[in-house]
Short mmCIF file of C-alpha atoms in Angstrom, two decimals:
data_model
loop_
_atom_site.label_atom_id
_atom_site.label_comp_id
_atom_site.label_asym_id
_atom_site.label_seq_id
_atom_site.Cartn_x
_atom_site.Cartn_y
_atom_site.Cartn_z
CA UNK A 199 -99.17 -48.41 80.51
CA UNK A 200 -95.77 -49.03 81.01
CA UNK A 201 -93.87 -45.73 83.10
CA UNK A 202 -90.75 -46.34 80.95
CA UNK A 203 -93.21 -44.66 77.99
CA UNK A 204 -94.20 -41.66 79.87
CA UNK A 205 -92.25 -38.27 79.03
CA UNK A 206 -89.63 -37.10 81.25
CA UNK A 207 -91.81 -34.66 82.70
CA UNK A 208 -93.69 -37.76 84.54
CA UNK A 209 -96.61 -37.25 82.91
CA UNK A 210 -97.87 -39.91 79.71
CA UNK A 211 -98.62 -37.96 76.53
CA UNK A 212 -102.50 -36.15 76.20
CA UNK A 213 -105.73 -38.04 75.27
CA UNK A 214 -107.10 -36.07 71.80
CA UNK A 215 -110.20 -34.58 73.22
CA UNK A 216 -112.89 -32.97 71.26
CA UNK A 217 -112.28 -29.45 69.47
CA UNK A 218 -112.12 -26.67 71.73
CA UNK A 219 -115.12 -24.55 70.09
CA UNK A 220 -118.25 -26.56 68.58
CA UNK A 221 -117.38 -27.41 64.94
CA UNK A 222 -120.08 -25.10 62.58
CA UNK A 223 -121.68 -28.48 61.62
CA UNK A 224 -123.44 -29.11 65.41
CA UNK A 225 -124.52 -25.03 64.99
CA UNK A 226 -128.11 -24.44 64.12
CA UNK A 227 -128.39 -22.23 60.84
CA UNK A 228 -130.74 -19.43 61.63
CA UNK A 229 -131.96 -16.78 59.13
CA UNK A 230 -129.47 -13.72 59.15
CA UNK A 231 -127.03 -15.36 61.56
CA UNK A 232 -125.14 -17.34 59.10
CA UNK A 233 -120.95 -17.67 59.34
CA UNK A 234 -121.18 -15.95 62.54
CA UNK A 235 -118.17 -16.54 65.04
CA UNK A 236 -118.12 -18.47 67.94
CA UNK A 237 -114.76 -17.82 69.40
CA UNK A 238 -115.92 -14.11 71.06
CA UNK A 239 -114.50 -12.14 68.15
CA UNK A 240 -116.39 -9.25 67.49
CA UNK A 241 -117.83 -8.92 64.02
CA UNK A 242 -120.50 -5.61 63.72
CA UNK A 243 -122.76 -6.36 61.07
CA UNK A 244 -124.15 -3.78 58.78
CA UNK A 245 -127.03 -1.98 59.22
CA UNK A 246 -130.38 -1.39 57.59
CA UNK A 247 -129.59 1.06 54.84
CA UNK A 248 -131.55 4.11 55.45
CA UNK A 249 -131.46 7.92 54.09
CA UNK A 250 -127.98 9.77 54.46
CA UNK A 251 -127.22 13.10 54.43
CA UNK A 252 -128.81 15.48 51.77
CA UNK A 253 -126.38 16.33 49.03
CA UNK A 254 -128.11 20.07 49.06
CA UNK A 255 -129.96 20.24 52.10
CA UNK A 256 -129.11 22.36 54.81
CA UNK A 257 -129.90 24.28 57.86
CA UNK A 258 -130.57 27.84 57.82
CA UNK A 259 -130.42 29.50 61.40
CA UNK A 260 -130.63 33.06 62.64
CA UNK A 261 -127.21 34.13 64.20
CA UNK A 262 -126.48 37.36 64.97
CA UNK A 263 -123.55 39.20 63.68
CA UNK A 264 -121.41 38.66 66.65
CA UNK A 265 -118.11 39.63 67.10
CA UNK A 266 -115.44 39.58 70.16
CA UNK A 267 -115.88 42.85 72.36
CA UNK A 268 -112.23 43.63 73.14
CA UNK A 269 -111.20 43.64 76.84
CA UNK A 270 -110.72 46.23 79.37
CA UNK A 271 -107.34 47.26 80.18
CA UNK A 272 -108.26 45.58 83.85
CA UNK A 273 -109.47 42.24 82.76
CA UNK A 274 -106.20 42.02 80.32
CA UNK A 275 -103.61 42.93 82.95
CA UNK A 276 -105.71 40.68 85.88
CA UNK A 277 -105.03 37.74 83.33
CA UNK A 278 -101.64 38.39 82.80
CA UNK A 279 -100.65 38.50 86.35
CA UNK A 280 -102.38 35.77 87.14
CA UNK A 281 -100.63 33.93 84.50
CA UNK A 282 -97.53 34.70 86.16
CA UNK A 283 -98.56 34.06 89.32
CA UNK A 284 -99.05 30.34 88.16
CA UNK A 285 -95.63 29.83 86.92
CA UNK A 286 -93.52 29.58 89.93
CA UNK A 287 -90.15 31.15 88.34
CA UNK A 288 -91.90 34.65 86.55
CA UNK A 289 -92.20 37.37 88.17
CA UNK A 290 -94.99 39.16 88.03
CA UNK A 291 -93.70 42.84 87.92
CA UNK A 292 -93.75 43.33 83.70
CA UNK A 293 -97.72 42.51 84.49
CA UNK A 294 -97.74 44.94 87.20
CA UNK A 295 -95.91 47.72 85.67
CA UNK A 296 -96.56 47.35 82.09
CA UNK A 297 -98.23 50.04 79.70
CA UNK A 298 -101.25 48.94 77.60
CA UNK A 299 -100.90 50.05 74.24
CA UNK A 300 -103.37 47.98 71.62
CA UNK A 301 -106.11 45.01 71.39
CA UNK A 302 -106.91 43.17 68.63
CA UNK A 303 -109.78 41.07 69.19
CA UNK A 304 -110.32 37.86 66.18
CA UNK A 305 -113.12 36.03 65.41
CA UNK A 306 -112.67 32.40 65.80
CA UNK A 307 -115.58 29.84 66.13
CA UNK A 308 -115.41 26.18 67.04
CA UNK A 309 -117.70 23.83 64.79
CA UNK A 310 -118.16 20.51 66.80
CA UNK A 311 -120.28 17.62 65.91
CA UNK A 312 -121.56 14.54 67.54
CA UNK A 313 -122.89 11.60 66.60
CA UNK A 314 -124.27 8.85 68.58
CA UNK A 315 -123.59 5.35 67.27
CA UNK A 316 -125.03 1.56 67.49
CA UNK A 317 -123.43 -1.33 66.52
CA UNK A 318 -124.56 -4.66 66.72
CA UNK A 319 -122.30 -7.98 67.15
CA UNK A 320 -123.64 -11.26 66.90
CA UNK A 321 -121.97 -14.76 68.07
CA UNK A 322 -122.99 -18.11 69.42
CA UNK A 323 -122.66 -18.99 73.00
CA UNK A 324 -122.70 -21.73 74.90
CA UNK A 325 -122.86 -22.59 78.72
CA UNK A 326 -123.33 -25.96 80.84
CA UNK A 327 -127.21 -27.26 80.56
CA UNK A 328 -129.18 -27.01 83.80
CA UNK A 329 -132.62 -26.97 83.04
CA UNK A 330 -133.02 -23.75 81.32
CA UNK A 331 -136.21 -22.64 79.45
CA UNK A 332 -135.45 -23.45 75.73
CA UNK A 333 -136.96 -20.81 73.86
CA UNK A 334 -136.63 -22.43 70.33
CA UNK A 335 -137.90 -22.45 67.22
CA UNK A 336 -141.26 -23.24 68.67
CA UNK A 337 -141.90 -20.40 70.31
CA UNK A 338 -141.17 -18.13 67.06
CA UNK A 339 -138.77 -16.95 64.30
CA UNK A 340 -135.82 -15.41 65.27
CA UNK A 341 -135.54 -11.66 64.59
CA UNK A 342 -133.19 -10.34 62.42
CA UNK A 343 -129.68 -8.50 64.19
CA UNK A 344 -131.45 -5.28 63.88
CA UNK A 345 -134.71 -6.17 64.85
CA UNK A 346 -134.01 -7.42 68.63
CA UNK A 347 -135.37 -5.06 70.80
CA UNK A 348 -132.88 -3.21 72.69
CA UNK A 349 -133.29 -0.44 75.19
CA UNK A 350 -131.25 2.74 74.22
CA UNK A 351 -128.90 4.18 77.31
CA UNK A 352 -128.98 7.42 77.49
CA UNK A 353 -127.62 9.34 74.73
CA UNK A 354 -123.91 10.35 74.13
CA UNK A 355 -122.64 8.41 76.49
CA UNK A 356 -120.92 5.51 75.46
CA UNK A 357 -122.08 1.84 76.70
CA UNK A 358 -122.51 -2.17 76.04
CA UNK A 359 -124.87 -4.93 76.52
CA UNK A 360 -125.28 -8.49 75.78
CA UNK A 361 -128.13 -9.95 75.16
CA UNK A 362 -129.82 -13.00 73.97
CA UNK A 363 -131.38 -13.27 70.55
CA UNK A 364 -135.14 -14.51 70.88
CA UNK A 365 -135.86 -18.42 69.56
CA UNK A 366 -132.37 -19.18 69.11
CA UNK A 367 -131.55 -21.80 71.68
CA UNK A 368 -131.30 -25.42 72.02
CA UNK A 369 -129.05 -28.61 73.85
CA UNK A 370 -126.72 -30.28 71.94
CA UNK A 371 -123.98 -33.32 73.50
CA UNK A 372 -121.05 -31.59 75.04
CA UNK A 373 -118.64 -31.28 71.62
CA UNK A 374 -115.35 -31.15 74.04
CA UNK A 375 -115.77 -35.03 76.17
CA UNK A 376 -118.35 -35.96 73.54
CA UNK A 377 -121.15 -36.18 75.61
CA UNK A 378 -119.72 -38.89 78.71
CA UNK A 379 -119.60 -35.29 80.79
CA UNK A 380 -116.03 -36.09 81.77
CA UNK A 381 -112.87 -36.48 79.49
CA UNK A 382 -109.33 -38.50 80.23
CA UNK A 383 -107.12 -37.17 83.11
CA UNK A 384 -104.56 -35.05 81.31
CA UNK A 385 -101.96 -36.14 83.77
CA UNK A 386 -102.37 -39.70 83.89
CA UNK A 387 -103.95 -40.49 80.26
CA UNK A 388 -106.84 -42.74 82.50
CA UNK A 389 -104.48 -44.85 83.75
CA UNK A 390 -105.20 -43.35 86.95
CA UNK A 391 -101.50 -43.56 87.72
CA UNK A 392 -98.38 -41.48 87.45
CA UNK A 393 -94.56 -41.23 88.24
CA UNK A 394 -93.71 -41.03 92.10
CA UNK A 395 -92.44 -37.30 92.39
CA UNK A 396 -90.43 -38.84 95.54
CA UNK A 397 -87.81 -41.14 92.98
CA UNK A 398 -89.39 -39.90 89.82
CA UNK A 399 -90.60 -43.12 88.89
CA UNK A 400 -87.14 -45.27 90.14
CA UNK A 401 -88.43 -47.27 92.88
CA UNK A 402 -85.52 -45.88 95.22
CA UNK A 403 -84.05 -43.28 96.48
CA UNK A 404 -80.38 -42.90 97.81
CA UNK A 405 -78.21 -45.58 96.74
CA UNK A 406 -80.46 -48.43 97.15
CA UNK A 407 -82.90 -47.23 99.65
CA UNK A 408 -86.27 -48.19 98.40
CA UNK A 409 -88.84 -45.26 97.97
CA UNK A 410 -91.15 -45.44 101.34
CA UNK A 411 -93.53 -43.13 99.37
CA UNK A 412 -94.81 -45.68 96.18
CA UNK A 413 -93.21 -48.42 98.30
CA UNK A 414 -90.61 -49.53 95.30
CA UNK A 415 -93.16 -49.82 92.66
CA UNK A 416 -91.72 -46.26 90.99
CA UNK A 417 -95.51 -45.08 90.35
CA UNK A 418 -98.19 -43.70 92.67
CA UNK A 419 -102.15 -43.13 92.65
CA UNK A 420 -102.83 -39.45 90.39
CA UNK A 421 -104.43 -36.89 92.91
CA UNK A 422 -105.84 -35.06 89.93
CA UNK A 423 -108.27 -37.52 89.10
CA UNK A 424 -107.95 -39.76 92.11
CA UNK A 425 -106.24 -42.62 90.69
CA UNK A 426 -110.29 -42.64 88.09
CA UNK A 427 -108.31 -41.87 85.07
CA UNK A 428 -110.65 -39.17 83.71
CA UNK A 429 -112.38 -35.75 85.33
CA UNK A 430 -115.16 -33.16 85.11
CA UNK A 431 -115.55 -31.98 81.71
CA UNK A 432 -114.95 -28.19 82.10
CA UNK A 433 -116.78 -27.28 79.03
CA UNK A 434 -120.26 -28.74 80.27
CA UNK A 435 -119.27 -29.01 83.82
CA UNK A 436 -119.74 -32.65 83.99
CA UNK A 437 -123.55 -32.47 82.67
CA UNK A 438 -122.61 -34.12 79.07
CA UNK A 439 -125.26 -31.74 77.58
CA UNK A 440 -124.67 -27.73 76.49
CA UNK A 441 -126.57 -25.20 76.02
CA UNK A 442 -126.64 -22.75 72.64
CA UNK A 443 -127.71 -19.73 72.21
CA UNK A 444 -126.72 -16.59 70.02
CA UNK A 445 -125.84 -13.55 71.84
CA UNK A 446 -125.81 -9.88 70.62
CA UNK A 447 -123.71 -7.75 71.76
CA UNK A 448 -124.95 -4.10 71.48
CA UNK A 449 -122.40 -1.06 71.51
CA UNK A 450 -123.49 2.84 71.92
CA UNK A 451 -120.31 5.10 71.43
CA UNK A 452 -120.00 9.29 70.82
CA UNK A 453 -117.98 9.91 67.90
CA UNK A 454 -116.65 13.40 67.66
CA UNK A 455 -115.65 15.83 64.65
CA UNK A 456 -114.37 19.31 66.16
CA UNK A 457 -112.75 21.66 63.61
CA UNK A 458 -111.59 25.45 64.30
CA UNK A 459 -112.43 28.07 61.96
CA UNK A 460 -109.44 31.04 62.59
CA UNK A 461 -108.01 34.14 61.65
CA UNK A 462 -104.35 33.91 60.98
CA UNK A 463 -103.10 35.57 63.71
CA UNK A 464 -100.03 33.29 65.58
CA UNK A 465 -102.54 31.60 68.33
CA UNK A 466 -102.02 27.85 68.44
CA UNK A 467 -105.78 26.59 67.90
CA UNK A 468 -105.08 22.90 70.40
CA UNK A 469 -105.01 25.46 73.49
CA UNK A 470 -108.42 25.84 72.02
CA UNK A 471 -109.62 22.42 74.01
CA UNK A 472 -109.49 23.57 77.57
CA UNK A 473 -111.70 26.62 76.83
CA UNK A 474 -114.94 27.47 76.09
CA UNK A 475 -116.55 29.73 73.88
CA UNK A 476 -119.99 31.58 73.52
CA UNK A 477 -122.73 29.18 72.19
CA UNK A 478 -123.69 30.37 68.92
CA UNK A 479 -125.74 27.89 67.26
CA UNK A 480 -126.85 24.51 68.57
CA UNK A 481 -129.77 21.75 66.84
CA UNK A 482 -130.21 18.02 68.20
CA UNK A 483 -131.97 15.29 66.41
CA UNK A 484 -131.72 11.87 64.62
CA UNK A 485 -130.05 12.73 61.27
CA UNK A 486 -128.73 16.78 61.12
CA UNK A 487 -127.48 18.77 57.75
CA UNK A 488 -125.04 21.46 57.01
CA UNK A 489 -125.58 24.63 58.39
CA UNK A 490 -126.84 27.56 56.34
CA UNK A 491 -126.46 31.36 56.26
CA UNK A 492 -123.94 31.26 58.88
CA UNK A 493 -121.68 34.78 58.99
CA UNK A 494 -118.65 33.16 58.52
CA UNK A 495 -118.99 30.68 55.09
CA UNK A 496 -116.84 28.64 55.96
CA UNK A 497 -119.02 27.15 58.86
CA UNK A 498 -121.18 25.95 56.38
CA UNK A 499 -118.15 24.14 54.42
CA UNK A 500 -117.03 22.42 57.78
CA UNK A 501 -120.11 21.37 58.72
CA UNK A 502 -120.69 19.55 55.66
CA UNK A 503 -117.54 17.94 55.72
CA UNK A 504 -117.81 16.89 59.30
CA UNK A 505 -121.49 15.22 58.51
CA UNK A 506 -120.16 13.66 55.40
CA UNK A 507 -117.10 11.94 57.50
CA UNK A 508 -119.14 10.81 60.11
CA UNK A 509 -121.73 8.41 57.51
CA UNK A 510 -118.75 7.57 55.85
CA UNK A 511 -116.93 6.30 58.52
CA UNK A 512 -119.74 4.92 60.75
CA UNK A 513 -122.92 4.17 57.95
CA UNK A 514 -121.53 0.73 56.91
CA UNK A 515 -120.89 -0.79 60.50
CA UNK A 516 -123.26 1.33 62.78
CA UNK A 517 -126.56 2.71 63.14
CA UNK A 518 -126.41 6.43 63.56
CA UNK A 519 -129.28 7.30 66.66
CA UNK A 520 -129.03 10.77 67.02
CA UNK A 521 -126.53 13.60 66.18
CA UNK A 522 -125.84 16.84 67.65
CA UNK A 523 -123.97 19.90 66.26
CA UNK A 524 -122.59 23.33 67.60
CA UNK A 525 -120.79 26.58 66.71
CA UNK A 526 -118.83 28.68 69.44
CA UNK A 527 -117.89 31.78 69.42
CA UNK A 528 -114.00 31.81 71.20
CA UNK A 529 -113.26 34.96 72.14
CA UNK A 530 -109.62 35.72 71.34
CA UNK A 531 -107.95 39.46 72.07
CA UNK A 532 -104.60 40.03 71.09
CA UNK A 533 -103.08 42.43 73.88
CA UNK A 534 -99.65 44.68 72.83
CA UNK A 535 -98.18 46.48 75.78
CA UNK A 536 -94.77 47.91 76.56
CA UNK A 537 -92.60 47.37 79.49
CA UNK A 538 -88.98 49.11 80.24
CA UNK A 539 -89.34 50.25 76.37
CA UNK A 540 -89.78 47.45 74.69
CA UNK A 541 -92.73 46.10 73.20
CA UNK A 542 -94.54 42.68 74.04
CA UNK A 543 -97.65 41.18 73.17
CA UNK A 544 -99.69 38.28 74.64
CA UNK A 545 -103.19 36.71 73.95
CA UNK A 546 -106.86 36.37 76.55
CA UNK A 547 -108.32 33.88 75.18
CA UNK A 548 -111.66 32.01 76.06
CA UNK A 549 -114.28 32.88 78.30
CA UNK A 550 -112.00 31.69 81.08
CA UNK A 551 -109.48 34.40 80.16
CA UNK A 552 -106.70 32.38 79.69
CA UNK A 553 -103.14 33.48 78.67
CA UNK A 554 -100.85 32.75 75.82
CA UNK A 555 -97.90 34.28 76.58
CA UNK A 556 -94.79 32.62 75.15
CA UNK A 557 -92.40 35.27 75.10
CA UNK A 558 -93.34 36.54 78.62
CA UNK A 559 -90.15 39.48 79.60
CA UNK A 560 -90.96 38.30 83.49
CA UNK A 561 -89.71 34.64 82.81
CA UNK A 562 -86.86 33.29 85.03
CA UNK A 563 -86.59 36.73 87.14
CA UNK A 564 -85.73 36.97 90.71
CA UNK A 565 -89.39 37.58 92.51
CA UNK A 566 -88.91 40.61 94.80
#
């Protein structure tokens, strides 16, 4: 090829190669894998359809008629000087010297609910043939998506693996240098020459000076091929041959549903996530239903609702393994107290004793 047709970049244009992904056509068609991607997108296939939640059914469960036991007047003022004590501009004298006057203790549960989720992905893979086993049709039908036998992790915690789909494999001619195991140099086009990066292809250099480095001729041997005009196939690594396969990829995740069931009484319900409460109810197993004959009704509305949600938003894309559900009890007290005679109020809440205390009289104060 003539240099004067290369671009100005030195380089003469690209050889078409094959496609970059095997065209559907070279793809074996296997039972319950059709139009499945091979470019690594992710594509969760539904799962067996199997019994959802009961419309009526429901758990009924023994809980006692628990309610928050208010706070001593020691506890409350411990919590509130502490509370000061971790802001570095109060002062912690209105906790000190202030007088206790009321506590009003609510009843506030937390209703969470868990649900453990697998979803599978299928797609077909390919890597560079070197003598693997090729466990084909011959050796058996291919399960089904669903029916590859997975190990579960352990459960809740979210995880991934990939793995191969019995019977599905086979070697097929590389798709990308059509089977020669090595494709034309993309900087020389096989001519196994390119532009001298000394005079960029001008056969001299200042004024007149002839180029010492392609000796005049304005072209010199291509290092990325070594002056052979083509190279390894990257696709098959050289071997001409690939081999197919179709991989699963499994995910486990834990989807959550947490609701608060409160008493109007000012507290802002997201402090409610560093705490904990007093375990109430709790039940564990593969499918679980609304809760029943709970104190507070309204337990038995959220729970329904969160249960509900959860096959509605995973039942069409994942399997659901296991689900879990609790009720806390958070304790909550509100405290009213009365310092240089006015009156304040703060909330304890959680079994940590935690502090609410927005409108704190010790805020910005000298410490003495």
């Amino acid at each position: 090829m003539d240099p004067q047709q290369w671009s100005a970049h030195g380089n003469p244009p690209m050889a078409t190669l094959g496609p970059s992904a095997p065209p559907a056509s070279m793809l074996d068609k296997v039972a319950g894998y059709e139009s499945i991607p091979t470019g690594g997108e992710e594509r969760y296939l539904p799962p067996p359809v199997y019994p959802g939640p009961s419309a009526v059914g429901g758990q009924s469960q023994p809980v006692q008629q628990w309610s928050i036991i208010p706070i001593n007047e020691d506890t409350a003022r411990q919590a509130l000087i502490k509370y000061a004590s971790d802001h570095v501009t109060y002062s912690s004298r209105p906790a000190e010297e202030m007088v206790l006057k009321e506590f009003k203790p609510y009843n506030m549960y937390r209703y969470r609910l868990e649900s453990f989720t697998e979803s599978r992905s299928p797609e077909w893979k390919s890597e560079p043939y070197q003598n693997q086993i090729i466990d084909n049709y011959g050796f058996g039908l291919p399960p089904p998506p669903w029916e590859v036998a997975v190990d579960v992790p352990i459960m809740f915690e979210k995880n991934k693996k990939k793995v191969k789909v019995p019977h599905t494999a086979s070697v097929k001619g590389c798709h990308k240098c059509m089977a020669m195991g090595k494709v034309p140099c993309d900087k020389c086009l096989q001519t196994g020459r390119v532009k001298c990066w000394i005079c960029s292809g001008k056969g001299f250099r200042l004024g007149d000076e002839r180029c010492n480095h392609c000796m005049g001729s304005g072209i010199q041997s291509c290092k990325n091929c070594s002056g052979l005009g083509c190279q390894k196939c990257n696709e098959c690594q050289g071997q001409g041959q690939l081999f197919f396969y179709i991989q699963l990829t499994v995910k486990w995740e834990s989807n959550k549903f947490e609701h608060i069931v409160e008493q109007q009484c000012g507290f802002p319900t997201e402090r409610f996530s560093k705490v904990t409460g007093l375990k109430l109810f709790h039940d564990q197993q593969i499918q679980v239903y609304p809760i029943m004959d709970f104190p507070d009704s309204r337990i038995q509305q959220v729970s329904k609702q969160g249960i509900q949600e959860h096959w509605t938003q995973f039942g069409k894309t994942s399997r659901i393994i296991q689900q879990r559900h609790t009720v806390e009890l958070i304790p909550v007290t509100e405290v009213h107290f009365q310092w240089k005679r006015k009156d304040h109020s703060y909330f304890v809440y959680g079994t940590e004793n935690k502090v609410h205390a927005p409108e704190y009289p010790g805020k910005n104060c000298t410490i003495i």
